[in-house]
Short mmCIF file of C-alpha atoms and ligand atoms in Angstrom, two decimals:
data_model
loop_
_atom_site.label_atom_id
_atom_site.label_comp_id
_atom_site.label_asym_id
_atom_site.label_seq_id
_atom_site.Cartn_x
_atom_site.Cartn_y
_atom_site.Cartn_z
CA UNK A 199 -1.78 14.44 10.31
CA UNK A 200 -1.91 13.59 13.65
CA UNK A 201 -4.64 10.77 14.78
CA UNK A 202 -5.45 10.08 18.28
CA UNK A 203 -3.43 7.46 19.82
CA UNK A 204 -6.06 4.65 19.52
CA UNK A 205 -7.13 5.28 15.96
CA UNK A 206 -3.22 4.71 15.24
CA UNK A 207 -2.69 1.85 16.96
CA UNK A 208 -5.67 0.50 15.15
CA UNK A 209 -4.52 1.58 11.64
CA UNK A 210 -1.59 -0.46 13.18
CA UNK A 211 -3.18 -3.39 13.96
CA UNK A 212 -4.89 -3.53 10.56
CA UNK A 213 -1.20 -2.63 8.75
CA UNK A 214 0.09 -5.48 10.84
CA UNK A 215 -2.13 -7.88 9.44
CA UNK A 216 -1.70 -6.86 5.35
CA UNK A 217 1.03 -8.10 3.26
CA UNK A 218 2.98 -5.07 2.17
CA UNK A 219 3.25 -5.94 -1.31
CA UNK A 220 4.71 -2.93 -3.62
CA UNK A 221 2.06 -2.47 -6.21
CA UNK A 222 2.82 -2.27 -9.79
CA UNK A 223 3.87 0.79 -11.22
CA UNK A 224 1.34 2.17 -13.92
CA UNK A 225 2.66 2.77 -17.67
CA UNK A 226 3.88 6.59 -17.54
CA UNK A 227 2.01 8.63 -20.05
CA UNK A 228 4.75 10.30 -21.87
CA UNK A 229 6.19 9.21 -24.87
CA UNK A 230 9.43 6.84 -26.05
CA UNK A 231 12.00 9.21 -26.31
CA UNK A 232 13.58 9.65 -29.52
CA UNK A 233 10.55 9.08 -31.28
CA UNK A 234 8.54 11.68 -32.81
CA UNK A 235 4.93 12.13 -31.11
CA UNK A 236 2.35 12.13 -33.55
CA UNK A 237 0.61 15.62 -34.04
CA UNK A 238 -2.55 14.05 -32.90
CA UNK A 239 -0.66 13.65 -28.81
CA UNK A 240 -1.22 10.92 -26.60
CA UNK A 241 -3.91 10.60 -23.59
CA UNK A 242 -2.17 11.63 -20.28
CA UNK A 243 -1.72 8.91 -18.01
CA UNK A 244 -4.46 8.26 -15.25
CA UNK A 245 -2.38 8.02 -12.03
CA UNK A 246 0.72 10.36 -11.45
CA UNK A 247 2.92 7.14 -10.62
CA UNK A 248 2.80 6.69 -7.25
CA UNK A 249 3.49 3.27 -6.34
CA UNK A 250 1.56 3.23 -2.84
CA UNK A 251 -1.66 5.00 -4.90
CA UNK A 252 -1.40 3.94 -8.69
CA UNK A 253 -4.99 5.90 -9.40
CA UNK A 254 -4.03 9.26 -7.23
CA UNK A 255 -3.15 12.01 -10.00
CA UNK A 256 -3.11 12.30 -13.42
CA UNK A 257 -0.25 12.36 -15.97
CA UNK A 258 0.79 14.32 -18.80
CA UNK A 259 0.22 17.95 -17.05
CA UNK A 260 1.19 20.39 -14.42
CA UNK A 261 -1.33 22.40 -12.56
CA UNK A 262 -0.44 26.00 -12.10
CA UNK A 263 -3.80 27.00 -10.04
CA UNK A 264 -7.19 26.14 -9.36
CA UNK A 265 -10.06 28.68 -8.99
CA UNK A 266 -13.25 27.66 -7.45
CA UNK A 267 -16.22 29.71 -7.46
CA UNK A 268 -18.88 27.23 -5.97
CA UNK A 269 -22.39 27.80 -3.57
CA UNK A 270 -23.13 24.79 -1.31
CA UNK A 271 -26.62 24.77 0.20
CA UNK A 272 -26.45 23.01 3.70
CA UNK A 273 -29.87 22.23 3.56
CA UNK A 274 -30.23 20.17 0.31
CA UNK A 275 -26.42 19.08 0.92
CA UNK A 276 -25.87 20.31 -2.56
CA UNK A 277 -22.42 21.42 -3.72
CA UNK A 278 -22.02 23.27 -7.70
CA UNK A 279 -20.05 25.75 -9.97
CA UNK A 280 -16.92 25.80 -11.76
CA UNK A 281 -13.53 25.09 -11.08
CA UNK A 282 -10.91 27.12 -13.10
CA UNK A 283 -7.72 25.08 -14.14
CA UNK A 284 -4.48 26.30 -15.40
CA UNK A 285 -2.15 24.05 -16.17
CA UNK A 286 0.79 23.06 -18.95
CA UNK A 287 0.77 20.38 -20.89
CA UNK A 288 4.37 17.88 -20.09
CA UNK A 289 3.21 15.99 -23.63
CA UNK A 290 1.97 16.07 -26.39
CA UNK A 291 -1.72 15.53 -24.87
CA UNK A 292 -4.69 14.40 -26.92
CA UNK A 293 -7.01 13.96 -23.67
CA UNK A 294 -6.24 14.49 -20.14
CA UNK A 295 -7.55 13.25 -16.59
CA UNK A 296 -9.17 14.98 -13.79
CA UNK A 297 -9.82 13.20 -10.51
CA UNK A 298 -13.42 13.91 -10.26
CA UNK A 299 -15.11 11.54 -7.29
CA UNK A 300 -19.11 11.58 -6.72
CA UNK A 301 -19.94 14.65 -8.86
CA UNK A 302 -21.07 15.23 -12.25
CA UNK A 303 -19.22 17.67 -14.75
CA UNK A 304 -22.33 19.34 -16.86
CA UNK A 305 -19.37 21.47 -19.45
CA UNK A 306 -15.88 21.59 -19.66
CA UNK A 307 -14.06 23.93 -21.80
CA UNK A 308 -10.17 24.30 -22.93
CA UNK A 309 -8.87 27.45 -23.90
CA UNK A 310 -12.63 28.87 -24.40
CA UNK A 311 -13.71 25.78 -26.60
CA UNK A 312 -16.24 23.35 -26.00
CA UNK A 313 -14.43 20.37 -25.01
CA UNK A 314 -15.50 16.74 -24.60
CA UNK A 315 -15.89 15.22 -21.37
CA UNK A 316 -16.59 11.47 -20.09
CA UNK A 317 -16.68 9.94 -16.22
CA UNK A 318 -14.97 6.99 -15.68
CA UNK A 319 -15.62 6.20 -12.18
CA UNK A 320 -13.30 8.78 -10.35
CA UNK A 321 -11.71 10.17 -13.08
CA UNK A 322 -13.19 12.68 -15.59
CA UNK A 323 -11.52 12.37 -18.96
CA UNK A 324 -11.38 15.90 -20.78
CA UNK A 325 -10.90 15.73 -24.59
CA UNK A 326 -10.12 19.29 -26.54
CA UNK A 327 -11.13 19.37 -29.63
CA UNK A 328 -7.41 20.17 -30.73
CA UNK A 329 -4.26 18.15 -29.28
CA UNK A 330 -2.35 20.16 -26.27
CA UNK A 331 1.40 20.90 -27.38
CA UNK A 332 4.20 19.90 -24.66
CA UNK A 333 4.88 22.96 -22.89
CA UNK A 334 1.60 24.42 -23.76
CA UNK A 335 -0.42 26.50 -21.19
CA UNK A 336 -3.76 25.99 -21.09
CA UNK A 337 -6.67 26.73 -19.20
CA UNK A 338 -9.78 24.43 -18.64
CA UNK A 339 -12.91 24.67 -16.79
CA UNK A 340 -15.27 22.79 -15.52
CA UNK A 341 -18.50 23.09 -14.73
CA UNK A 342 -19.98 20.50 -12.25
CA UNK A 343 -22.49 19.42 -9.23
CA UNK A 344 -24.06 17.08 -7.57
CA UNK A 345 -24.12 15.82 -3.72
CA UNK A 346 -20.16 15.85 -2.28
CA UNK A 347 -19.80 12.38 0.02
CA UNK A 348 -16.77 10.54 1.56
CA UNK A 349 -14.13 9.52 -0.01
CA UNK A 350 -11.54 6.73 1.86
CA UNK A 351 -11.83 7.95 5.95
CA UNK A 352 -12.38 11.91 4.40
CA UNK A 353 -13.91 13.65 1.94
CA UNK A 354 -16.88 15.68 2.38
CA UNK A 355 -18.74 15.27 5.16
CA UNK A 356 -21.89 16.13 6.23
CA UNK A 357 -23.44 18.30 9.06
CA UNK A 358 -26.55 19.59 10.26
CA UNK A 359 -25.17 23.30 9.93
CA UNK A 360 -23.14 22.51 6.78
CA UNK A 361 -20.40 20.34 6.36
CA UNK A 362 -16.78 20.00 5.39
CA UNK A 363 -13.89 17.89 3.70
CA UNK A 364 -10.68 16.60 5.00
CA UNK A 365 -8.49 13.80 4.27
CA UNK A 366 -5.01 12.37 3.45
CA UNK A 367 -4.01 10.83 1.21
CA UNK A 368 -6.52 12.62 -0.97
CA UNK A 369 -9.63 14.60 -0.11
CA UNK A 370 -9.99 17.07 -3.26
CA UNK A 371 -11.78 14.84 -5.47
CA UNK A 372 -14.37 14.45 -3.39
CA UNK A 373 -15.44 18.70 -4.09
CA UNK A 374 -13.35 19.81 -7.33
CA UNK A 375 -11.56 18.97 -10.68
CA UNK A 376 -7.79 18.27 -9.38
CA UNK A 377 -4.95 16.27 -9.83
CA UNK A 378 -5.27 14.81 -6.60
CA UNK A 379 -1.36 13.74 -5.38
CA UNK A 380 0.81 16.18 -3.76
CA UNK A 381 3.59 15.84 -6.45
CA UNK A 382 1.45 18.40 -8.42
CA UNK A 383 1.39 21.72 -6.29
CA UNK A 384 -0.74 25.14 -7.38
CA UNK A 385 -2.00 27.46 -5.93
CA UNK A 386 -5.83 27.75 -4.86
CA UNK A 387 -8.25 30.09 -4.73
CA UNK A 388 -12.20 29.61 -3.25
CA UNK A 389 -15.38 31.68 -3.68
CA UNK A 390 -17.87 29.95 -1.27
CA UNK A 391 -21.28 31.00 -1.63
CA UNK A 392 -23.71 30.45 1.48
CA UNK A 393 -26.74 31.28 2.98
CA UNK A 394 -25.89 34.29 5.09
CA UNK A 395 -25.12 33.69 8.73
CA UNK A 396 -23.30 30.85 7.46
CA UNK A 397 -19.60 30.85 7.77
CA UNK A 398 -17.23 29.30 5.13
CA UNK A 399 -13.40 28.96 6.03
CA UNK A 400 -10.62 27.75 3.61
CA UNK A 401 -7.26 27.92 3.47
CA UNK A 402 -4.55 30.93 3.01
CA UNK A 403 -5.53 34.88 3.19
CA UNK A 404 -9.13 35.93 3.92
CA UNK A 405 -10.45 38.20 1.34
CA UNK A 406 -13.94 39.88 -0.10
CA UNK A 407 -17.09 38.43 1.94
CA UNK A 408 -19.91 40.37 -0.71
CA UNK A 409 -23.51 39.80 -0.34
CA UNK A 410 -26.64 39.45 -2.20
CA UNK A 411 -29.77 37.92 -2.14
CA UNK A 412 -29.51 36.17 1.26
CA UNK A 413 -26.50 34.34 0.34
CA UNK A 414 -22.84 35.22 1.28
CA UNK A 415 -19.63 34.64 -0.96
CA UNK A 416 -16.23 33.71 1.12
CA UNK A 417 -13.88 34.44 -0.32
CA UNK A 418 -9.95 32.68 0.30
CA UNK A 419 -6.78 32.40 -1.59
CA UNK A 420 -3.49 30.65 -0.61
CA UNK A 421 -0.24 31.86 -3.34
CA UNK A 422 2.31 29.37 -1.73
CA UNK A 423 1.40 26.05 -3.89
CA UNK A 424 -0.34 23.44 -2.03
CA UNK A 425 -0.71 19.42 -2.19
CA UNK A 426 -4.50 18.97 -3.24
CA UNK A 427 -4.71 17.12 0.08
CA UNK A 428 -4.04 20.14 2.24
CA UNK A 429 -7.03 22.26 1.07
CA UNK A 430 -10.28 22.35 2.72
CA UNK A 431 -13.09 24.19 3.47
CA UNK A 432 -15.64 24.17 6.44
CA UNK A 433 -19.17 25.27 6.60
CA UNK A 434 -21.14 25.70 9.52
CA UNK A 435 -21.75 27.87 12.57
CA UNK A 436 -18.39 29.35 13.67
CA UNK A 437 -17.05 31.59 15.88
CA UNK A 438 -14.59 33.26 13.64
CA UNK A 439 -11.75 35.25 15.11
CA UNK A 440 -9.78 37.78 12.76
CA UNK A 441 -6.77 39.17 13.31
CA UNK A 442 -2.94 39.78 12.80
CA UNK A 443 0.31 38.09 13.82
CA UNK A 444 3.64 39.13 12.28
CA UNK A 445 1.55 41.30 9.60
CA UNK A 446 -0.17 38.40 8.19
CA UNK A 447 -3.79 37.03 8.97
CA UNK A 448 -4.89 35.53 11.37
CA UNK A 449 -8.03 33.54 11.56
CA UNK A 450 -8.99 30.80 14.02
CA UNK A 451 -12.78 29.56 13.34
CA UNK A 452 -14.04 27.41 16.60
CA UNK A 453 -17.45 25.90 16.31
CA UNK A 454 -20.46 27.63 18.47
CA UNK A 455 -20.92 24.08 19.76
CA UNK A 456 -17.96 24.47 21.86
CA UNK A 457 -17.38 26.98 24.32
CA UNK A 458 -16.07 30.26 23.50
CA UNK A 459 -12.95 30.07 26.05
CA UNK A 460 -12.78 26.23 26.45
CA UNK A 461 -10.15 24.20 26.10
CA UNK A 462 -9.95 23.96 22.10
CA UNK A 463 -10.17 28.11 21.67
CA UNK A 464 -7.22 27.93 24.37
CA UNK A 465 -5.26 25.67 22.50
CA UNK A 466 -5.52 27.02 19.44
CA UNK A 467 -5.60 30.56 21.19
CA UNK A 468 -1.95 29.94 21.51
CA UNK A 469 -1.19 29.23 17.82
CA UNK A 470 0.71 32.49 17.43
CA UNK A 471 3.03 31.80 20.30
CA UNK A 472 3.57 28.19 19.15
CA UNK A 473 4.59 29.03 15.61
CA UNK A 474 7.12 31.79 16.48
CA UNK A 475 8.53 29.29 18.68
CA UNK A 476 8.56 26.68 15.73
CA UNK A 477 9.83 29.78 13.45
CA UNK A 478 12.99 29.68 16.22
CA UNK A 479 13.82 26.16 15.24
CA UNK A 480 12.97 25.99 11.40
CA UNK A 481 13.24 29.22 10.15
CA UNK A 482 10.27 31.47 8.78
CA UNK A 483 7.09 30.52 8.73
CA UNK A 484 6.37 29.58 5.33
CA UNK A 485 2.65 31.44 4.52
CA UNK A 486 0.87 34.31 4.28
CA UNK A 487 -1.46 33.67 6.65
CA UNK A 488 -2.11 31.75 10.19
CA UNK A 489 -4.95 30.51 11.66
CA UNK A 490 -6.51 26.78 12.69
CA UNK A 491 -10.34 25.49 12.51
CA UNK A 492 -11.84 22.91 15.13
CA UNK A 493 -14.29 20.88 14.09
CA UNK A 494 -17.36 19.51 16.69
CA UNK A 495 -17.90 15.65 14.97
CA UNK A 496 -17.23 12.45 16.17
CA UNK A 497 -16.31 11.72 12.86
CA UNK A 498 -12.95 13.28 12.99
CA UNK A 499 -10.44 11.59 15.32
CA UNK A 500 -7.45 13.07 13.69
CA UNK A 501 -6.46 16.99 13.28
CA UNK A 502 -4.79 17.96 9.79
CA UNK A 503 -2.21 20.12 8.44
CA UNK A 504 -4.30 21.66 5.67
CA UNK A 505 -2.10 24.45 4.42
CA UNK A 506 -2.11 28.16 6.74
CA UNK A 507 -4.94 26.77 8.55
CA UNK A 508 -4.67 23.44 10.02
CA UNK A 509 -7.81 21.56 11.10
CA UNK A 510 -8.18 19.80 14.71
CA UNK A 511 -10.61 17.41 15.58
CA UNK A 512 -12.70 18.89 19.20
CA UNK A 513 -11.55 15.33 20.45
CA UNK A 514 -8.49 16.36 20.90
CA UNK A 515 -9.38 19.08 23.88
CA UNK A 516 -11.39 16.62 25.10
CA UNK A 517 -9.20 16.09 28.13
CA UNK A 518 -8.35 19.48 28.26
CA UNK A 519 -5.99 22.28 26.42
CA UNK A 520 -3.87 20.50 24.09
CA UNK A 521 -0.93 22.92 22.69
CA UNK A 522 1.55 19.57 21.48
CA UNK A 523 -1.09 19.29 18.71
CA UNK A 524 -0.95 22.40 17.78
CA UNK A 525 3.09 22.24 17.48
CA UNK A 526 2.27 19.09 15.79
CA UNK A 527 0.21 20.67 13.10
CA UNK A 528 1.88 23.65 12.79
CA UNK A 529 5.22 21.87 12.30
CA UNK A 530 3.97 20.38 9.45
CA UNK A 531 3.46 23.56 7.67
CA UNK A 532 7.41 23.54 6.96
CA UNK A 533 7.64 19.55 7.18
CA UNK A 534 5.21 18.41 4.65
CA UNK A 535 3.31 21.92 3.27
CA UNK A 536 5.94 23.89 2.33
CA UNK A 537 8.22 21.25 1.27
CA UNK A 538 5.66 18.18 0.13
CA UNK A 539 5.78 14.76 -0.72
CA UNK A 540 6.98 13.46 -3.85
CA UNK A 541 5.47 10.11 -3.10
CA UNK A 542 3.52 8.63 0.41
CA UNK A 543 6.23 6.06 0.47
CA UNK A 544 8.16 9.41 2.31
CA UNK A 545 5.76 10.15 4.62
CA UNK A 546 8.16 9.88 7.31
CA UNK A 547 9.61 13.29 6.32
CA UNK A 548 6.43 14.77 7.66
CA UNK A 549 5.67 13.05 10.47
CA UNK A 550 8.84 12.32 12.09
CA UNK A 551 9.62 16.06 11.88
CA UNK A 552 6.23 16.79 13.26
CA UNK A 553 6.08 14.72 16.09
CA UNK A 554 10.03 15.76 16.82
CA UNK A 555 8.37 19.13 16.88
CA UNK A 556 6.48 18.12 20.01
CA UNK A 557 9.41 16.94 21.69
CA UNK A 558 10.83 20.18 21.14
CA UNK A 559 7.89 22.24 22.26
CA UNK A 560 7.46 20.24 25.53
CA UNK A 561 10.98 20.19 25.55
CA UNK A 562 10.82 24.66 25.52
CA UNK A 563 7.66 24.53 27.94
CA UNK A 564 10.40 22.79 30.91
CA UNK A 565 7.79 19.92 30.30
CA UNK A 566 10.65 17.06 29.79
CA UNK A 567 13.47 16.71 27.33
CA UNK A 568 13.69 15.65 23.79
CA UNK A 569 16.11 12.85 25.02
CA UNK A 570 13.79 11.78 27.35
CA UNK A 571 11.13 11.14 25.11
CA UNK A 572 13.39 9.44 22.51
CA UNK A 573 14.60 6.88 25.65
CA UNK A 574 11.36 5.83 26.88
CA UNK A 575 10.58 4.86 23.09
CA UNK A 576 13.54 3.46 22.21
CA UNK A 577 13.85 0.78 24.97
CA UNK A 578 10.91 -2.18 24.28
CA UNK A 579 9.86 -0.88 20.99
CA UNK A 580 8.89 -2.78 17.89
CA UNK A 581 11.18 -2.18 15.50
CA UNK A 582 9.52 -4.74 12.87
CA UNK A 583 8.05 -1.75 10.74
CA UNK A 584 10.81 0.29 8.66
CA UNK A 585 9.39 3.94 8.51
CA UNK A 586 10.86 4.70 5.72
CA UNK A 587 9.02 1.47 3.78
CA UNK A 588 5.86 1.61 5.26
CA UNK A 589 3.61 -0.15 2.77
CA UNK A 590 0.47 1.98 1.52
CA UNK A 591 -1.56 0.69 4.34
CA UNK A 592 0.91 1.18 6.64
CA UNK A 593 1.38 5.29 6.10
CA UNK A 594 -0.07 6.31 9.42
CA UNK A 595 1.29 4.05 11.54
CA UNK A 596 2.69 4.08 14.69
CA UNK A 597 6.68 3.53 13.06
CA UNK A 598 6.08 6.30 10.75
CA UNK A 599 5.27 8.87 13.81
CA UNK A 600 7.47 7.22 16.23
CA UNK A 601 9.93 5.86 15.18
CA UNK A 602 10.27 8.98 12.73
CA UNK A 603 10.73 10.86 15.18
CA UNK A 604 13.19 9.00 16.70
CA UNK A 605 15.07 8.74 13.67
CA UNK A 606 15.25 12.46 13.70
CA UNK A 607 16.74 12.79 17.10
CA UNK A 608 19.26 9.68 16.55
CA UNK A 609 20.52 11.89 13.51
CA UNK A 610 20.53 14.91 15.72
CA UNK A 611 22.52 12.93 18.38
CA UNK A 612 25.16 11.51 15.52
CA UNK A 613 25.40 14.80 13.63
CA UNK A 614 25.53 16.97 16.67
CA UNK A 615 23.50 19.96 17.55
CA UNK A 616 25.00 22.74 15.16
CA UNK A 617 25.01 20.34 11.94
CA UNK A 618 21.38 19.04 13.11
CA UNK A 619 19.57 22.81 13.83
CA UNK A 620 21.40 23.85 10.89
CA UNK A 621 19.73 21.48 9.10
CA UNK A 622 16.13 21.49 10.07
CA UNK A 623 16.51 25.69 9.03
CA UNK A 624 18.75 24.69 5.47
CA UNK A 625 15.93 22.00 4.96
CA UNK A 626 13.05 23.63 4.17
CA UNK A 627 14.70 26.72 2.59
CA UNK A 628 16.27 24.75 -0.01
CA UNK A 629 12.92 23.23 -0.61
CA UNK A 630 10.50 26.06 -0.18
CA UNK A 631 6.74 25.54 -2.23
CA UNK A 632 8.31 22.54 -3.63
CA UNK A 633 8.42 18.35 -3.49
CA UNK A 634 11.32 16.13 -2.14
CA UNK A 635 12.18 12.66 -1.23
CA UNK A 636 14.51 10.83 1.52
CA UNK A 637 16.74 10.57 -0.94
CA UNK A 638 17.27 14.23 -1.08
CA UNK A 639 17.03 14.20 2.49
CA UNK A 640 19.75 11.83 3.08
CA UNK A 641 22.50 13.89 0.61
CA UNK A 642 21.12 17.32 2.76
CA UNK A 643 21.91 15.74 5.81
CA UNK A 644 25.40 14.42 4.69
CA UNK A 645 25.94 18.35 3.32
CA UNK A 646 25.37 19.74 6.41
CA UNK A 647 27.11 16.91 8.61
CA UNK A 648 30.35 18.14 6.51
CA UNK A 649 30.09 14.93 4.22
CA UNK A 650 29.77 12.14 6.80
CA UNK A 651 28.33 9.16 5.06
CA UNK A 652 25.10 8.38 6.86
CA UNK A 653 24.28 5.92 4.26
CA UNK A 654 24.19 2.90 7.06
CA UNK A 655 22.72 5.13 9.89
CA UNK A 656 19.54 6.10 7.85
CA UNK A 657 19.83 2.26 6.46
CA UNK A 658 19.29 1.20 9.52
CA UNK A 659 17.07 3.61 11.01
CA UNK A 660 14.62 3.98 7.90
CA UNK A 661 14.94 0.20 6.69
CA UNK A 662 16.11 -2.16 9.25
CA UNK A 663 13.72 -4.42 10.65
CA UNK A 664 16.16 -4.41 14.00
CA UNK A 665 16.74 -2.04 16.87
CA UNK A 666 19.09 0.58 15.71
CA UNK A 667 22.10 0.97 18.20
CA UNK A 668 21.95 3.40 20.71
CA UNK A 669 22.61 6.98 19.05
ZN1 LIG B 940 1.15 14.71 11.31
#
């Protein structure tokens, strides 16, 4: 994510003035080992185990895909269909958890059977009417509606045309069935029925657009596995533009609000060029398919990397073109799509890359230098706020962006250039479509500095409460 510089210095202010408290873990779901688990299973736990988000994510399964074939009606603001879930069972599970938030589940099946199915609050409890065996695949769906709303600062909003959803840490819940914390990747697939002349754009590679009766079925579908957080659709009135780049799709959707060759179509006009420069610096580009979506509403003071197709606030071209943004965004799709979080605590590993990434584009535009933009951080900073221990209110704050990505150029400086580049290709390689941690970060970066302990450099870069010496 990127926010606008006053929205973080506000999330700042209100970080600044929250005790940062770890919260207590939540009993895991699985069972003791070395003791048999009765025939009958155990329910599967109702938070993942996050510490920063105790509630985010369920326990006791790993989702495979979702399939959503749902028709939203921008006039009544009503959302409804079914959501297809595969998934295996990592227990012994009598009754599992779906983060469901502000719509009603009507039938749920498992396997084809009837299963039972009761809201509590956010989550939806499933019940089959046999126990799940560990290892087990299984396949539910749900069938559900009602009238999508916020959820946090995202969720599904609102708009005269149509509406969308967007958010981080979660967003899913607020429009389908999910296990809503990035430490449980699948893949995702939409059918998005409309009213014709309406467009609906989602993430990954564009596919059947069939018609009938006045209403119009988008259709999207993203293989790479993504977070929850990092899908999305938008519904509106769009100029859509199609096309190709490296023998993938293409598809940039900018709202007929805005000017057709204003500053946000130029910005994100120059996706392409921006990711094959990124694609220089990380390796390949991760998906099958490119593309980014503006959105016209005040509401949305941030842009987002939602997975192929990142979404971008119009406030943001406000002033102008904006291409460090894009590199922003787009940098993410290596640094914190392709290889996720395992928990928020981590969410340095996404934004310090990303904003490093816009040092390096202005850096390649003859704008200024990397080591420019590190020095006029580094002196008269505030270097009260570890990154790397942000505290759950604290995730998109200013240390997390800035000081990340200052932690990423110290490290570039101590490891030198070859070990460093080498790294920020070997990186997300080694962790392609998956989840990882600083931890694993720290042992990569000692790999590919030939074994150099950096135990005390990321120590005091990540966790010290003091200004780091000069790299
Ligand atoms: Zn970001």
């Amino acid at each position: 994510m990127r926010r606008q510089v006053i929205a973080a210095a506000m999330v700042l202010l209100v970080a600044g003035c929250t005790s940062d408290k770890a919260p207590v873990k939540p009993t895991p779901g699985e069972p003791t080992p070395g003791k048999p688990t009765p025939a009958a299973g155990e329910p599967g736990a109702a938070g993942i185990g996050d510490p920063y988000f105790p509630t985010s994510g369920n326990g006791g399964y790993d989702v495979g895909g979702y399939d959503l074939k749902l028709r939203y009606d921008p006039k009544t603001g009503q959302l409804g269909g079914a959501a297809t879930i595969t998934a295996t069972a990592t227990q012994d599970l009598s009754s599992f958890n779906l983060d469901l938030s502000g719509l009603t589940a009507s039938a749920v099946t498992v396997d084809g059977a009837p299963a039972r199915h009761a809201a509590k609050g956010a989550e939806l409890v499933v019940t089959p009417g046999t126990a799940i065996a560990r290892t087990a695949r299984f396949t539910a769906v749900v069938e559900y509606a009602g009238t999508p709303g916020r959820l946090g600062d995202g969720g599904w909003l609102r708009t005269p045309d149509g509406g969308f959803v967007l958010g981080q840490p979660e967003s899913a819940s607020a429009w389908f069935p999910v296990n809503d914390h990035p430490a449980d990747k699948a893949t995702f697939r939409l059918a998005m029925t409309v009213p014709d002349g309406v467009e609906a754009i989602s993430n990954g590679v564009p596919g059947e657009r069939p018609s009938a009766g006045g209403w119009t079925t988008w259709t999207w579908s993203e293989a790479a596995p993504l977070a929850s957080y990092l899908s999305f659709v938008a519904i509106g009135q769009y100029r859509v533009e199609s096309g190709t780049h490296n023998g993938k799709p293409m598809v940039i959707a900018i709202p007929e609000t805005l000017p057709a060759d204003g500053p946000a179509a130029k910005s994100l006009g120059r996706t392409a060029e921006v990711a094959d420069f990124l694609a220089t610096q990380f390796g390949p580009y991760p998906f099958d398919a490119y593309g980014g979506v503006v959105l016209d509403d005040e509401r949305v003071r941030y842009a987002l990397e939602t997975q192929s197709r990142p979404v971008y606030g119009g406030t943001f071209f406000a002033g102008g073109q904006n291409s460090g943004v894009v590199a922003h965004e787009l940098a993410h799709q290596w640094f914190g799509d392709s290889v996720a979080l395992e928990r928020w605590e981590d969410i340095w590993l996404n934004e310090g890359f990303a904003t490093y990434a816009e040092w390096l584009w202005a850096e390649h535009q003859g704008q200024t230098t990397a080591q420019a933009l590190f020095d006029r951080r580094y002196d008269g900073f505030d270097w009260a706020e570890p990154p790397g221990r942000p505290g759950a209110e604290g995730i998109f704050g200013t240390p997390v962006y800035e000081r990340g990505g200052m932690t990423v150029h110290a490290l570039r400086r101590t490891i030198g250039d070859e070990a460093f580049f080498g790294l920020l290709k070997s990186w997300p390689a080694e962790h392609k479509d998956g989840n990882a941690t600083t931890a694993d970060f720290i042992a990569a970066a000692e790999k590919a500095a030939g074994g150099k302990d950096l135990a005390k450099f990321f120590q005091d870069w990540l966790y010290g409460t003091a200004q780091p010496p000069r790299p």
